Amino acid sequence: MRTLQPFNAGWLYVADQVDLTAPDERFQEITLPHTNRLFTHRNVDCLDYQFVSTYRKHFTWSPDPSRPQVFLDFDGVMLAATVWLNGVLLVEHLGGFAPFSVDLTPALVPGENTLTVFVDSRERADVPPFGHRVDYLAFGGIYREVSLRSVPTCHIDNVFVRPQEVLSQPRLEVAVRLSQPAPDLILQARLIDGQGAVIATSQGAAAQPDVTLHFDALPPVTLWTLEQPALYTVEVALLAAGALSDMVSSRFGFRTAEFRPERGFFLNGQRLKLFGLNRHQIYPYIGVAAPARLQRRDAEILKFELGCNIVRTSHYPQSPHFLNRCDEIGLLVFEEFAGWNHIGDEAWQQVALTELRAMIERDRNHPCIVLWGVRINESADNEAFYTRTNALAHALDNTRPTGGVRDFLSSAFLEDVYTYNDFSNSVAEPTQQPHLITEFAGHMFPTKSWDGEERMVDHALLHARVHNRQMGNDRVAGAIGWAAFDYNTHIEFGSGDRICHHGVMDIFRLPKWAAWFYESQQSPAQRVVLRLAAHWALGDSAGGAADSMLLFSNCDEVEVTVGEQVVGRFQPNRADYPNLPHPPITVSGLNRALAHHRYQHRDLRVVGYLAGQPAAQLLFPADRLPRRLLLTPDADCLVADGADMTRLAFHLVDQFDNPAPFAIKIVTLEVEGEADLIGENPFPVVASSGALYLKARHRPGVVRVTARTEGLPAATATVELLAPGTGEPC
Ligand code: GAL
């Protein structure tokens, strides 16, 4: 029976390429995921992470005849890696976004072993996406987890679970790939529901390297839906004379997902307008080396804070933790292979194909994934290459369609879904179908959290307008905006601070007003949303007027009061946004109300009504000066594993706890306990908010964080550190 051990703690690291025999003293101890260096959140220079670094790990191994073969599974190393064991070169791996495994067996010795990984994080022209400048930073390091897998010689290599006839007579095909055929061995599979009950079994001989097990007569199953994403597990065991020799289990869901020409997208036979955003895997300070908690949190932000039903993993395979969370919460995914606007030579294309294979073989059991991206984002046509990528995707997964993201309408269409980046600020009408908009907005509208009110409003309304148009057009399956979060980029792109401020949230995942447009499209049954897209700082508008003001809300109507005077009741703007579930609300006639009040009595009150009843309220004081500093960790406990992290956001707020928009102050954080602050400290806050991250060390206990800024009371928060393995992480 296999063992699978996390292999993340106790690595040694040096930010240089050193000799295999260099003394350990030259290294520092680190835990994976790891970034080859830390950064400020903006003004990141790509040259700062482009070097070769050395990772070393000593470990002991005792031979076990029941599992003689030992693999090291890397979830992701940026951008190329050479792996050495005990002075023997085992593998050179090219490609930073997909997983790869290294067979250690040939060089493994009983007792002490030394593993060395040279990580080349330079933008090598022979490795996708490079060979051309790309609009994002790749960063560097062993930035995802590693595990050590010991298996019997005949073991299970891959399991692909294919639900069939889901909406009529559900069946399952489970395709098992073995490392080698073993005519005497038996494969046994169990289907387990979300409560842990075994609901069906199947078995077959392990006589071929590829065996398909069938579950033909299934009891009624619960569908995977966006509201109730029911998950099942298939557990495949390999038995030798009745004894368990190997076992692999995989989660999946019963659902159908189809793109139909002229009709859009259908989940479980029901039409669903796709409404989403693109996600880069980039974080402030740590580049791409975000642990599980942060990856999972991004999925939660997209689903619950932004109300999206789909995300595109632009422009590469993303973390398994992110995808697992999408499965669990019901968020659809369009996953694409690595690349950006450039196709290299045959060797480069081979690397891309290898990454495409690794992505599909890793991810094809995720019910959240509904489309594979097999065209290098916005590249030129290349029929030979794209015939191969499509054929490979179809051969590896005959249950999902392919898409290929293009930015010119005349592009050759070799995929199943016409995925198009549409920067017309409207909805273009390609002749090809089915059609999905995979990007809009973006560089057409970079917007910073500290931009003026007009810009912030226009940004939000651009997203609202495009979604209104796509929602009113049955021929388009949906639209995925650019982008969820701001991201670090190269000098050729973005603003002068090397950030593409294209997110509806900033790089810390703190909302701009465009985020509120997304959030407000949720059903109020999910969450009642009422947001003011205005500063309520009366002299900040051009001409000093404040006659109209924008709200994003899913309430039926709002009542607006200034001081004691009711300005009026206002309804969603259905005339201009007839297709949105919850159009923005424009409040007019404010100047008249303001004229009646002296400044200090100009507090603003907005009450949102649902079915005639008050459901939400906003209070904005006339005085917008910062009165308090808030400190809000996302998690109140972390696992003391040396890697777990949570965001520590801080906000300068007015007396009613609204962000104070013009607070420009220095905030300093201090930590007591076994955790480290990651980020710029002191932090220069502009536009009210910012964030650092708190990273657990290896010892359980309680950590106390204090935030200070001149002139306001300090804010504190505590975070508990739990010993690894003590139950579910909070
Ligand atoms: C697109 C590209 C994205 C991003 C975006 C900015 O053309 O696919 O990666 O660069 O532009 O608007």
XYZ file of C-alpha atoms and ligand atoms in Angstrom:
742
model
C 0.000 0.000 0.000
C 1.344 3.445 -0.975
C 2.362 6.165 1.431
C 2.057 9.830 0.583
C 3.955 12.245 2.796
C 3.911 16.029 2.643
C 7.490 17.045 1.843
C 7.319 20.765 2.535
C 9.149 21.415 5.801
C 12.884 21.398 6.495
C 14.180 22.545 3.106
C 17.376 24.546 2.851
C 17.486 27.453 0.422
C 20.040 29.802 -1.039
C 19.248 32.513 -3.580
C 22.106 31.433 -5.797
C 23.301 28.483 -7.825
C 25.803 26.817 -5.505
C 27.850 23.687 -5.826
C 26.218 20.396 -4.893
C 28.779 20.108 -2.125
C 28.344 23.645 -0.715
C 28.048 23.499 3.091
C 24.587 23.695 4.683
C 25.691 26.862 6.489
C 25.304 28.779 3.233
C 21.580 27.987 3.209
C 18.622 29.158 5.272
C 15.831 26.870 6.399
C 12.482 27.353 4.668
C 9.087 25.700 4.238
C 7.210 25.273 0.963
C 5.405 26.960 -0.757
C 8.338 29.328 -1.183
C 9.075 32.429 -3.243
C 12.692 32.886 -4.297
C 12.433 36.347 -2.748
C 9.939 38.717 -1.154
C 8.788 41.934 -2.790
C 7.043 45.189 -2.132
C 3.489 45.087 -3.395
C 4.155 47.454 -6.284
C 7.218 48.572 -8.247
C 8.330 44.956 -8.635
C 11.134 44.569 -11.135
C 11.050 41.217 -12.939
C 14.855 41.113 -12.889
C 14.686 40.720 -9.114
C 13.423 37.146 -9.289
C 15.169 36.041 -12.462
C 18.021 33.928 -11.165
C 18.877 30.315 -10.412
C 18.430 29.293 -6.813
C 19.289 26.134 -4.929
C 16.961 24.112 -2.732
C 18.319 21.223 -0.692
C 16.675 18.690 1.564
C 18.226 15.947 3.670
C 15.982 13.011 4.452
C 16.248 9.441 5.576
C 14.766 6.502 3.763
C 14.408 2.871 4.747
C 13.688 0.404 1.971
C 10.290 -1.244 2.149
C 9.771 -4.230 -0.152
C 6.017 -3.560 -0.306
C 6.604 -0.105 -1.853
C 9.999 -0.062 -3.509
C 9.371 2.780 -5.947
C 9.638 6.330 -4.629
C 8.487 9.456 -6.433
C 8.698 13.105 -5.599
C 5.579 14.918 -6.799
C 6.067 18.650 -7.443
C 2.857 20.673 -7.727
C 4.671 23.549 -9.423
C 8.193 24.979 -9.721
C 8.813 28.272 -11.525
C 10.156 28.075 -14.209
C 12.518 25.154 -14.772
C 14.054 22.660 -12.372
C 16.907 20.180 -12.345
C 16.516 17.566 -9.664
C 19.541 15.779 -8.213
C 19.627 13.040 -5.624
C 22.876 12.108 -3.892
C 24.885 13.743 -6.664
C 22.949 12.035 -9.497
C 21.008 14.151 -11.986
C 17.524 12.669 -12.261
C 15.478 15.128 -14.277
C 15.436 18.483 -15.973
C 11.869 19.730 -16.005
C 10.732 22.706 -18.077
C 7.484 24.507 -17.301
C 6.301 26.322 -14.203
C 2.556 25.833 -14.091
C 1.792 22.134 -14.236
C 2.796 19.359 -11.824
C 5.548 16.836 -12.499
C 6.916 13.752 -10.777
C 10.471 12.562 -10.403
C 11.318 8.900 -9.870
C 13.904 8.958 -7.076
C 14.331 5.191 -6.980
C 17.453 4.926 -9.180
C 19.514 7.130 -6.834
C 17.889 6.500 -3.463
C 20.012 4.887 -0.741
C 19.040 3.392 2.616
C 19.655 5.958 5.378
C 20.661 9.589 4.680
C 19.820 11.095 1.283
C 20.411 14.585 -0.058
C 18.096 16.071 -2.597
C 19.050 19.196 -4.529
C 16.806 21.191 -6.824
C 18.220 23.983 -8.942
C 15.362 26.277 -9.792
C 15.826 28.452 -12.834
C 13.427 31.388 -12.585
C 14.772 33.299 -15.566
C 12.339 34.064 -18.366
C 13.797 31.446 -20.675
C 12.755 31.731 -24.302
C 12.539 27.925 -24.531
C 9.798 27.663 -21.891
C 6.186 28.880 -22.229
C 4.961 31.532 -21.801
C 8.296 33.208 -22.590
C 10.151 34.012 -25.766
C 8.244 37.285 -25.786
C 7.194 39.739 -23.057
C 4.031 38.730 -21.235
C 1.568 40.864 -19.322
C 2.130 39.382 -15.891
C 5.028 38.336 -13.713
C 5.761 34.643 -13.294
C 7.955 35.011 -10.159
C 10.169 32.131 -8.985
C 10.780 29.280 -6.574
C 9.278 25.960 -5.520
C 6.040 27.839 -5.152
C 3.605 24.979 -4.651
C 3.731 21.891 -2.422
C 5.797 18.735 -2.829
C 4.996 15.197 -1.663
C 6.920 11.978 -1.379
C 5.044 8.985 -2.759
C 6.197 5.400 -2.133
C 4.393 2.773 -4.188
C 4.510 -0.895 -5.123
C 6.032 -1.633 -8.527
C 2.581 -2.229 -9.973
C 0.621 0.800 -8.819
C -2.193 3.075 -9.899
C -0.947 5.983 -11.979
C -4.113 7.870 -12.763
C -7.850 7.596 -12.275
C -10.343 9.354 -14.559
C -13.946 9.276 -13.380
C -16.471 9.819 -16.163
C -20.124 10.171 -15.173
C -22.423 9.159 -18.044
C -26.093 9.787 -18.808
C -26.207 11.894 -15.692
C -29.667 13.338 -16.257
C -31.390 10.079 -17.228
C -29.781 6.839 -16.025
C -26.569 7.826 -14.276
C -23.637 5.480 -14.781
C -19.953 5.779 -14.130
C -16.905 4.809 -16.102
C -13.700 4.819 -14.133
C -10.620 4.694 -16.338
C -7.636 3.417 -14.365
C -4.084 3.631 -15.651
C -1.606 1.247 -14.061
C 2.155 1.571 -14.016
C 2.257 -1.923 -15.499
C -0.289 -4.690 -16.091
C -0.512 -7.408 -13.440
C -2.743 -10.297 -14.519
C -2.949 -11.703 -10.965
C -4.129 -8.471 -9.415
C -7.684 -7.229 -9.078
C -8.969 -3.663 -9.223
C -11.842 -2.845 -6.925
C -13.646 0.468 -6.899
C -16.110 1.916 -4.414
C -18.400 4.856 -4.973
C -18.760 6.897 -1.778
C -21.283 9.676 -1.243
C -20.773 12.955 0.599
C -21.747 11.360 3.924
C -19.111 8.647 3.563
C -21.517 5.818 2.687
C -20.460 3.300 0.033
C -23.281 3.298 -2.501
C -21.876 1.063 -5.249
C -18.888 -1.102 -6.080
C -17.232 -2.414 -9.211
C -14.256 -4.592 -10.040
C -12.057 -5.859 -12.839
C -8.763 -7.606 -13.575
C -5.598 -5.527 -13.669
C -4.483 -7.435 -16.748
C -3.955 -4.385 -19.006
C -2.196 -1.087 -18.303
C -5.497 0.692 -18.984
C -8.608 -0.731 -17.368
C -12.079 0.770 -17.368
C -14.328 -0.143 -14.458
C -18.055 0.344 -14.839
C -20.752 1.230 -12.354
C -23.877 0.508 -14.354
C -26.821 0.425 -12.006
C -26.445 3.343 -9.667
C -28.889 4.304 -6.966
C -30.282 7.857 -7.385
C -27.478 10.395 -7.159
C -27.465 14.050 -6.122
C -26.358 16.432 -8.852
C -23.459 18.843 -8.488
C -25.063 22.265 -8.819
C -23.878 25.789 -8.098
C -26.209 25.987 -5.114
C -25.527 22.490 -3.764
C -22.271 21.208 -5.130
C -22.642 17.563 -4.058
C -19.337 15.729 -4.249
C -18.723 11.986 -4.447
C -15.520 9.990 -4.162
C -14.331 7.023 -6.162
C -11.828 4.915 -4.313
C -9.859 2.483 -6.481
C -7.975 -0.329 -4.748
C -5.482 -2.748 -6.207
C -5.622 -6.147 -4.532
C -3.010 -8.903 -4.575
C -4.459 -12.216 -3.338
C -7.092 -10.291 -1.401
C -4.568 -7.997 0.281
C -4.560 -4.272 -0.383
C -1.585 -3.382 -2.530
C -2.378 0.198 -3.625
C -5.226 2.669 -3.413
C -6.106 6.012 -5.001
C -9.213 8.049 -4.416
C -10.589 10.966 -6.313
C -13.456 13.381 -5.776
C -15.874 14.198 -8.570
C -19.472 15.265 -9.150
C -22.452 14.234 -11.241
C -23.284 17.065 -13.609
C -23.598 17.883 -17.275
C -22.114 21.026 -18.792
C -22.697 21.944 -22.423
C -22.178 24.897 -24.723
C -24.900 24.862 -27.409
C -24.633 26.865 -30.642
C -26.882 29.950 -30.545
C -28.226 28.947 -27.131
C -25.396 29.500 -24.664
C -24.345 27.363 -21.728
C -26.362 24.671 -19.965
C -25.559 23.196 -16.565
C -27.519 20.013 -15.856
C -29.747 20.834 -18.801
C -30.658 24.292 -17.449
C -29.548 27.400 -19.252
C -27.100 29.484 -17.201
C -25.662 32.855 -18.203
C -21.983 32.803 -17.377
C -20.951 35.779 -15.273
C -17.360 35.882 -14.192
C -13.873 37.255 -13.950
C -10.324 36.223 -14.842
C -7.912 35.331 -12.057
C -4.117 35.548 -11.985
C -2.388 33.575 -9.216
C -0.311 36.623 -8.172
C -0.294 37.948 -4.602
C 1.383 40.979 -3.068
C 4.811 40.386 -1.458
C 4.950 36.605 -2.067
C 4.640 36.497 -5.839
C 2.869 33.247 -6.667
C 3.861 31.278 -3.542
C 0.497 31.367 -1.787
C -0.411 28.534 0.588
C -3.667 26.572 0.479
C -5.642 28.971 2.650
C -5.040 31.940 0.358
C -5.768 29.883 -2.747
C -9.045 28.652 -1.302
C -9.955 32.131 -0.171
C -9.674 33.486 -3.729
C -12.327 31.003 -4.842
C -14.530 32.132 -1.950
C -14.018 35.800 -2.850
C -15.008 35.130 -6.454
C -18.107 33.195 -5.508
C -19.370 34.919 -2.380
C -17.934 38.456 -2.462
C -18.124 38.946 -6.212
C -21.105 36.735 -6.953
C -19.424 35.119 -9.980
C -20.483 31.764 -11.359
C -17.336 31.224 -13.464
C -13.627 32.052 -13.307
C -10.993 31.715 -16.004
C -7.569 30.620 -14.764
C -5.779 33.144 -16.937
C -3.344 32.128 -18.382
C -2.179 28.797 -16.994
C -3.192 25.870 -14.765
C -3.678 27.072 -11.199
C -3.333 25.617 -7.722
C -5.163 22.369 -6.862
C -6.318 24.102 -3.664
C -8.068 26.776 -5.700
C -9.760 24.183 -7.915
C -10.759 22.000 -4.959
C -12.463 24.955 -3.364
C -14.264 25.750 -6.642
C -15.611 22.174 -6.568
C -16.741 22.541 -2.969
C -18.527 25.866 -3.302
C -19.916 25.554 -6.833
C -17.825 27.911 -8.962
C -17.318 26.961 -12.627
C -13.830 27.106 -14.132
C -12.398 27.622 -17.590
C -8.842 26.332 -17.230
C -6.209 26.981 -19.869
C -2.654 25.908 -20.514
C 0.303 28.245 -20.129
C 1.113 30.844 -22.728
C 0.566 34.433 -23.760
C 0.469 35.854 -27.290
C 3.529 33.938 -28.489
C 4.188 30.494 -29.932
C 7.770 29.265 -29.851
C 9.559 26.632 -31.913
C 8.883 22.888 -31.957
C 10.727 22.273 -28.656
C 8.741 25.068 -26.987
C 5.514 23.602 -28.364
C 6.480 20.217 -26.930
C 6.806 21.778 -23.474
C 3.389 23.403 -23.935
C 1.882 20.063 -24.947
C 3.473 18.355 -21.935
C 1.964 20.989 -19.647
C -1.400 20.616 -21.370
C -1.302 16.858 -20.767
C -0.278 17.303 -17.132
C -3.053 19.839 -16.565
C -5.783 17.621 -17.987
C -4.540 14.453 -16.292
C -4.394 16.294 -12.967
C -7.703 18.123 -13.243
C -10.203 16.149 -15.301
C -12.107 14.883 -12.260
C -13.023 18.389 -11.084
C -16.730 18.965 -11.683
C -16.061 22.726 -11.601
C -14.062 22.629 -14.832
C -16.305 23.009 -17.875
C -13.886 24.031 -20.614
C -10.216 23.468 -21.520
C -8.283 26.343 -23.069
C -5.984 24.846 -25.724
C -4.937 27.920 -27.679
C -2.148 30.180 -26.394
C -3.992 33.285 -25.208
C -4.277 35.855 -28.017
C -1.736 34.169 -30.278
C -1.675 34.103 -34.062
C -3.330 31.235 -35.883
C -1.200 28.107 -36.100
C -3.215 25.297 -37.533
C -0.574 22.608 -37.077
C -0.030 23.361 -33.390
C -3.670 23.885 -32.519
C -4.707 20.725 -34.328
C -2.361 18.930 -31.940
C -3.552 20.720 -28.788
C -7.192 20.041 -29.636
C -6.521 16.406 -30.470
C -4.595 15.916 -27.230
C -7.319 17.504 -25.097
C -10.021 15.438 -26.792
C -7.999 12.238 -26.426
C -7.389 12.845 -22.721
C -10.926 13.969 -21.959
C -13.873 13.210 -24.209
C -16.304 14.726 -21.707
C -15.366 18.410 -22.034
C -15.193 20.851 -24.922
C -12.132 22.882 -25.870
C -11.895 26.625 -26.234
C -9.004 28.776 -27.438
C -8.748 32.387 -26.461
C -8.344 34.693 -29.443
C -8.520 38.447 -29.924
C -9.282 38.705 -33.634
C -12.565 37.648 -35.141
C -11.157 36.137 -38.317
C -9.058 33.600 -36.383
C -9.212 29.949 -37.411
C -11.709 28.039 -35.296
C -10.446 24.573 -34.426
C -12.044 24.321 -30.983
C -15.535 23.493 -29.795
C -16.314 26.877 -28.228
C -15.427 30.244 -29.782
C -13.772 31.943 -26.832
C -13.122 35.585 -27.679
C -11.487 38.523 -25.881
C -13.806 41.361 -26.716
C -12.466 44.840 -26.024
C -15.176 46.616 -28.021
C -16.855 47.587 -24.732
C -19.879 45.923 -26.217
C -20.651 42.434 -27.528
C -19.184 41.596 -30.918
C -21.023 39.008 -33.010
C -18.636 36.385 -34.330
C -20.106 34.090 -36.960
C -18.785 31.088 -35.053
C -20.773 29.441 -32.292
C -20.993 28.633 -29.378
C -19.542 31.960 -28.284
C -18.123 32.936 -24.895
C -16.512 36.296 -24.050
C -13.338 35.482 -22.169
C -12.121 39.030 -21.477
C -13.388 42.583 -21.628
C -12.506 45.899 -19.913
C -8.900 45.429 -18.640
C -6.436 47.778 -20.357
C -9.427 49.730 -21.689
C -10.000 50.899 -18.142
C -7.162 50.607 -15.627
C -8.514 51.957 -12.344
C -6.752 52.457 -9.039
C -8.457 52.351 -5.667
C -7.290 55.914 -5.119
C -8.612 57.253 -8.437
C -11.263 59.977 -8.340
C -14.929 59.244 -8.006
C -15.752 59.664 -11.717
C -13.137 57.126 -12.781
C -14.190 54.587 -10.171
C -17.825 54.949 -11.206
C -17.052 54.680 -14.948
C -15.011 51.547 -14.314
C -17.883 49.945 -12.454
C -20.407 50.996 -15.088
C -18.284 49.633 -17.929
C -18.537 46.189 -16.342
C -22.262 46.752 -15.778
C -22.829 47.789 -19.427
C -21.006 44.846 -20.973
C -22.763 42.368 -18.710
C -26.087 44.020 -19.448
C -25.445 43.556 -23.176
C -24.234 39.980 -22.925
C -27.120 39.030 -20.667
C -29.537 40.362 -23.253
C -27.954 38.343 -26.051
C -28.945 34.684 -26.163
C -26.221 33.935 -28.706
C -23.442 34.482 -26.176
C -22.916 32.011 -23.344
C -21.639 34.686 -20.995
C -18.755 37.015 -20.255
C -15.673 36.780 -18.078
C -14.295 40.242 -17.315
C -10.687 41.301 -17.015
C -9.902 40.905 -14.135
C -10.731 39.893 -10.598
C -7.553 41.260 -8.989
C -4.783 43.724 -9.866
C -1.485 42.007 -10.673
C 2.227 42.744 -10.995
C 3.465 43.004 -14.545
C 6.388 43.884 -16.796
C 7.471 47.407 -17.740
C 5.708 47.176 -21.116
C 2.278 46.898 -19.490
C 0.234 48.427 -16.755
C 0.800 51.643 -14.888
C 4.228 53.000 -14.104
C 4.221 51.087 -10.828
C 4.359 47.791 -12.779
C 0.865 46.873 -11.712
C -2.006 46.290 -14.083
C -4.735 48.042 -12.161
C -7.347 46.127 -14.120
C -8.897 44.312 -11.199
C -12.324 44.955 -9.803
C -10.368 44.381 -6.593
C -6.863 45.583 -5.881
C -3.890 43.253 -5.476
C -4.846 42.718 -1.799
C -8.306 41.555 -2.915
C -9.868 44.707 -1.436
C -12.821 45.966 -3.488
C -12.974 48.841 -5.927
C -16.454 49.993 -6.817
C -16.567 47.678 -9.837
C -16.460 44.812 -7.323
C -19.698 46.142 -5.888
C -21.359 45.940 -9.275
C -20.477 42.211 -9.357
C -21.466 41.657 -5.762
C -24.826 43.357 -6.268
C -25.893 40.912 -9.003
C -26.365 38.130 -6.439
C -29.816 37.247 -5.296
C -30.743 38.972 -2.030
C -31.604 35.489 -0.772
C -27.861 34.858 -0.930
C -26.854 38.166 0.591
C -28.410 41.614 0.704
C -26.053 44.129 -0.929
C -26.218 47.898 -0.568
C -23.130 49.921 -1.576
C -22.569 53.599 -2.185
C -20.318 54.231 -5.210
C -19.553 57.777 -4.110
C -17.242 59.431 -1.612
C -19.938 61.554 0.026
C -17.306 64.259 0.028
C -19.255 67.034 -1.507
C -16.489 69.192 -2.834
C -14.708 66.358 -4.627
C -16.896 66.272 -7.735
C -16.083 68.410 -10.757
C -17.931 71.704 -10.367
C -18.575 70.978 -6.707
C -21.968 69.448 -7.467
C -23.320 66.321 -5.867
C -26.545 66.127 -7.713
C -26.506 62.478 -8.536
C -24.954 59.502 -6.878
C -24.709 55.823 -7.713
C -25.649 52.814 -5.600
C -25.087 49.126 -6.281
C -27.732 47.045 -4.607
C -29.958 44.023 -4.983
C -32.751 45.722 -3.025
C -36.036 46.538 -4.778
C -35.727 50.208 -3.919
C -33.876 52.566 -1.592
C -34.858 55.546 0.474
C -32.273 58.311 0.743
C -32.200 60.838 3.574
C -29.809 63.738 4.178
C -29.881 64.915 7.765
C -33.593 64.873 8.525
C -34.727 65.438 4.985
C -35.925 62.580 2.814
C -34.503 63.055 -0.675
C -36.736 60.361 -2.127
C -37.154 56.736 -3.040
C -35.176 55.381 -5.974
C -35.432 52.186 -8.006
C -32.961 50.188 -10.105
C -32.279 51.757 -13.504
C -34.085 49.202 -15.669
C -34.303 51.586 -18.601
C -30.548 51.549 -19.209
C -29.782 48.079 -17.844
C -32.845 45.996 -18.712
C -30.994 42.662 -18.673
C -29.177 42.853 -15.361
C -30.768 41.057 -12.428
C -30.050 44.140 -10.303
C -29.354 47.337 -12.237
C -27.467 50.169 -10.540
C -29.566 52.802 -8.792
C -29.066 56.483 -9.511
C -29.986 58.915 -6.752
C -30.814 62.402 -7.983
C -32.024 65.652 -6.405
C -29.360 65.683 -3.690
C -28.400 69.304 -4.104
C -31.883 70.418 -3.118
C -31.669 68.415 0.088
C -28.170 69.607 0.847
C -29.185 73.222 0.489
C -31.394 72.829 3.562
C -28.636 71.768 5.911
C -25.596 73.199 7.522
C -22.536 71.059 6.881
C -22.505 69.138 10.150
C -26.083 67.957 9.594
C -25.461 66.480 6.216
C -25.188 62.850 7.239
C -26.426 60.506 4.547
C -28.720 57.589 5.249
C -29.734 55.015 2.654
C -32.220 52.296 3.524
C -32.652 49.385 1.117
C -36.101 47.769 0.893
C -37.001 44.239 -0.108
C -40.689 43.446 -0.596
C -41.529 46.678 1.202
C -39.453 45.894 4.289
C -36.172 47.570 5.289
C -33.383 45.055 4.579
C -30.122 47.038 4.695
C -28.858 50.452 5.699
C -25.887 52.696 4.924
C -24.841 55.644 7.051
C -22.276 58.149 5.823
C -21.289 61.074 8.052
C -20.737 64.528 6.631
C -17.347 64.372 8.306
C -15.252 61.889 6.301
C -12.095 62.161 8.380
C -10.582 58.913 9.637
C -11.766 58.269 13.186
C -10.696 54.683 13.690
C -8.194 52.124 12.528
C -9.621 48.627 11.989
C -7.509 45.490 11.784
C -9.207 42.427 10.307
C -7.492 39.071 9.836
C -9.411 36.807 7.427
C -8.817 33.785 9.646
C -8.786 33.591 13.414
C -6.580 30.521 13.440
C -3.750 29.113 11.364
C -1.952 25.783 11.249
C 1.518 26.033 12.776
C 3.186 24.371 9.784
C 5.549 27.154 8.780
C 3.527 27.944 5.647
C -0.053 28.813 6.555
C -0.980 32.469 6.119
C -3.852 34.843 6.435
C -4.400 38.347 5.139
C -4.370 41.098 7.771
C -6.334 43.939 6.211
C -6.425 47.348 7.846
C -8.839 50.154 7.163
C -8.948 53.772 8.189
C -12.642 54.442 8.665
C -14.983 57.265 9.478
C -17.189 57.390 12.562
C -19.673 54.943 10.973
C -16.905 52.550 9.865
C -16.989 53.428 6.161
C -13.584 53.612 4.486
C -12.281 57.170 4.822
C -11.404 57.757 1.166
C -8.732 60.391 1.542
C -6.891 59.001 4.525
C -3.209 58.957 3.626
C -1.377 57.642 6.651
C 1.378 55.347 7.770
C 0.230 52.162 9.502
C 2.689 50.041 11.447
C 2.044 46.465 12.556
C 3.654 44.580 15.387
C 3.399 40.895 16.135
C 3.886 39.004 19.397
C 4.086 35.232 19.157
C 5.261 32.522 16.786
C 4.310 34.111 13.479
C 5.866 36.528 11.001
C 4.494 39.554 9.238
C 4.940 39.444 5.485
C 4.758 42.766 3.683
C 5.737 46.403 3.827
C 5.842 47.474 7.415
C 5.325 50.390 8.034
C 2.733 50.492 5.265
C 1.849 53.734 3.456
C -1.950 53.692 3.242
C -3.582 55.552 0.384
C -7.348 55.370 -0.130
C -8.091 54.039 3.342
C -6.944 50.400 3.194
C -4.031 48.035 2.837
C -2.901 44.613 3.974
C -0.028 42.527 5.217
C 0.003 38.762 5.676
C 0.580 36.786 8.835
C 2.589 33.591 8.408
C 2.635 30.878 11.045
C 5.902 29.438 12.301
C 6.088 25.899 13.605
C 4.915 26.275 17.192
C 1.262 26.341 18.374
C 0.119 29.235 20.538
C -1.595 32.574 20.328
C -0.358 35.468 18.222
C -1.311 39.027 18.936
C -1.083 41.646 16.205
C -1.253 45.376 16.892
C -1.725 48.034 14.233
C -0.865 51.651 14.943
C -1.220 54.928 13.176
C -0.517 58.374 14.490
C -3.476 60.158 16.092
C -5.869 57.181 16.330
C -6.222 54.374 18.884
C -4.277 51.187 18.125
C -6.188 48.168 16.799
C -5.443 44.608 17.858
C -6.325 41.125 16.704
C -5.445 37.657 17.911
C -4.858 34.590 15.792
C -4.488 31.114 17.232
C -1.852 28.745 15.895
C -2.930 25.104 15.953
C -0.623 22.121 15.896
C -0.666 20.459 12.465
C -3.067 17.547 12.313
C -5.323 18.776 15.123
C -8.586 18.582 13.264
C -9.918 20.668 10.442
C -8.113 23.925 9.873
C -10.424 26.718 10.980
C -5.538 40.924 -22.795
C -4.680 39.788 -22.275
C -4.615 39.789 -20.758
C -4.336 41.157 -20.254
C -5.398 42.055 -20.742
C -5.268 43.450 -20.222
O -5.287 41.189 -24.128
O -5.200 38.572 -22.703
O -3.653 38.886 -20.309
O -3.098 41.554 -20.722
O -5.325 42.113 -22.159
O -6.366 44.175 -20.636
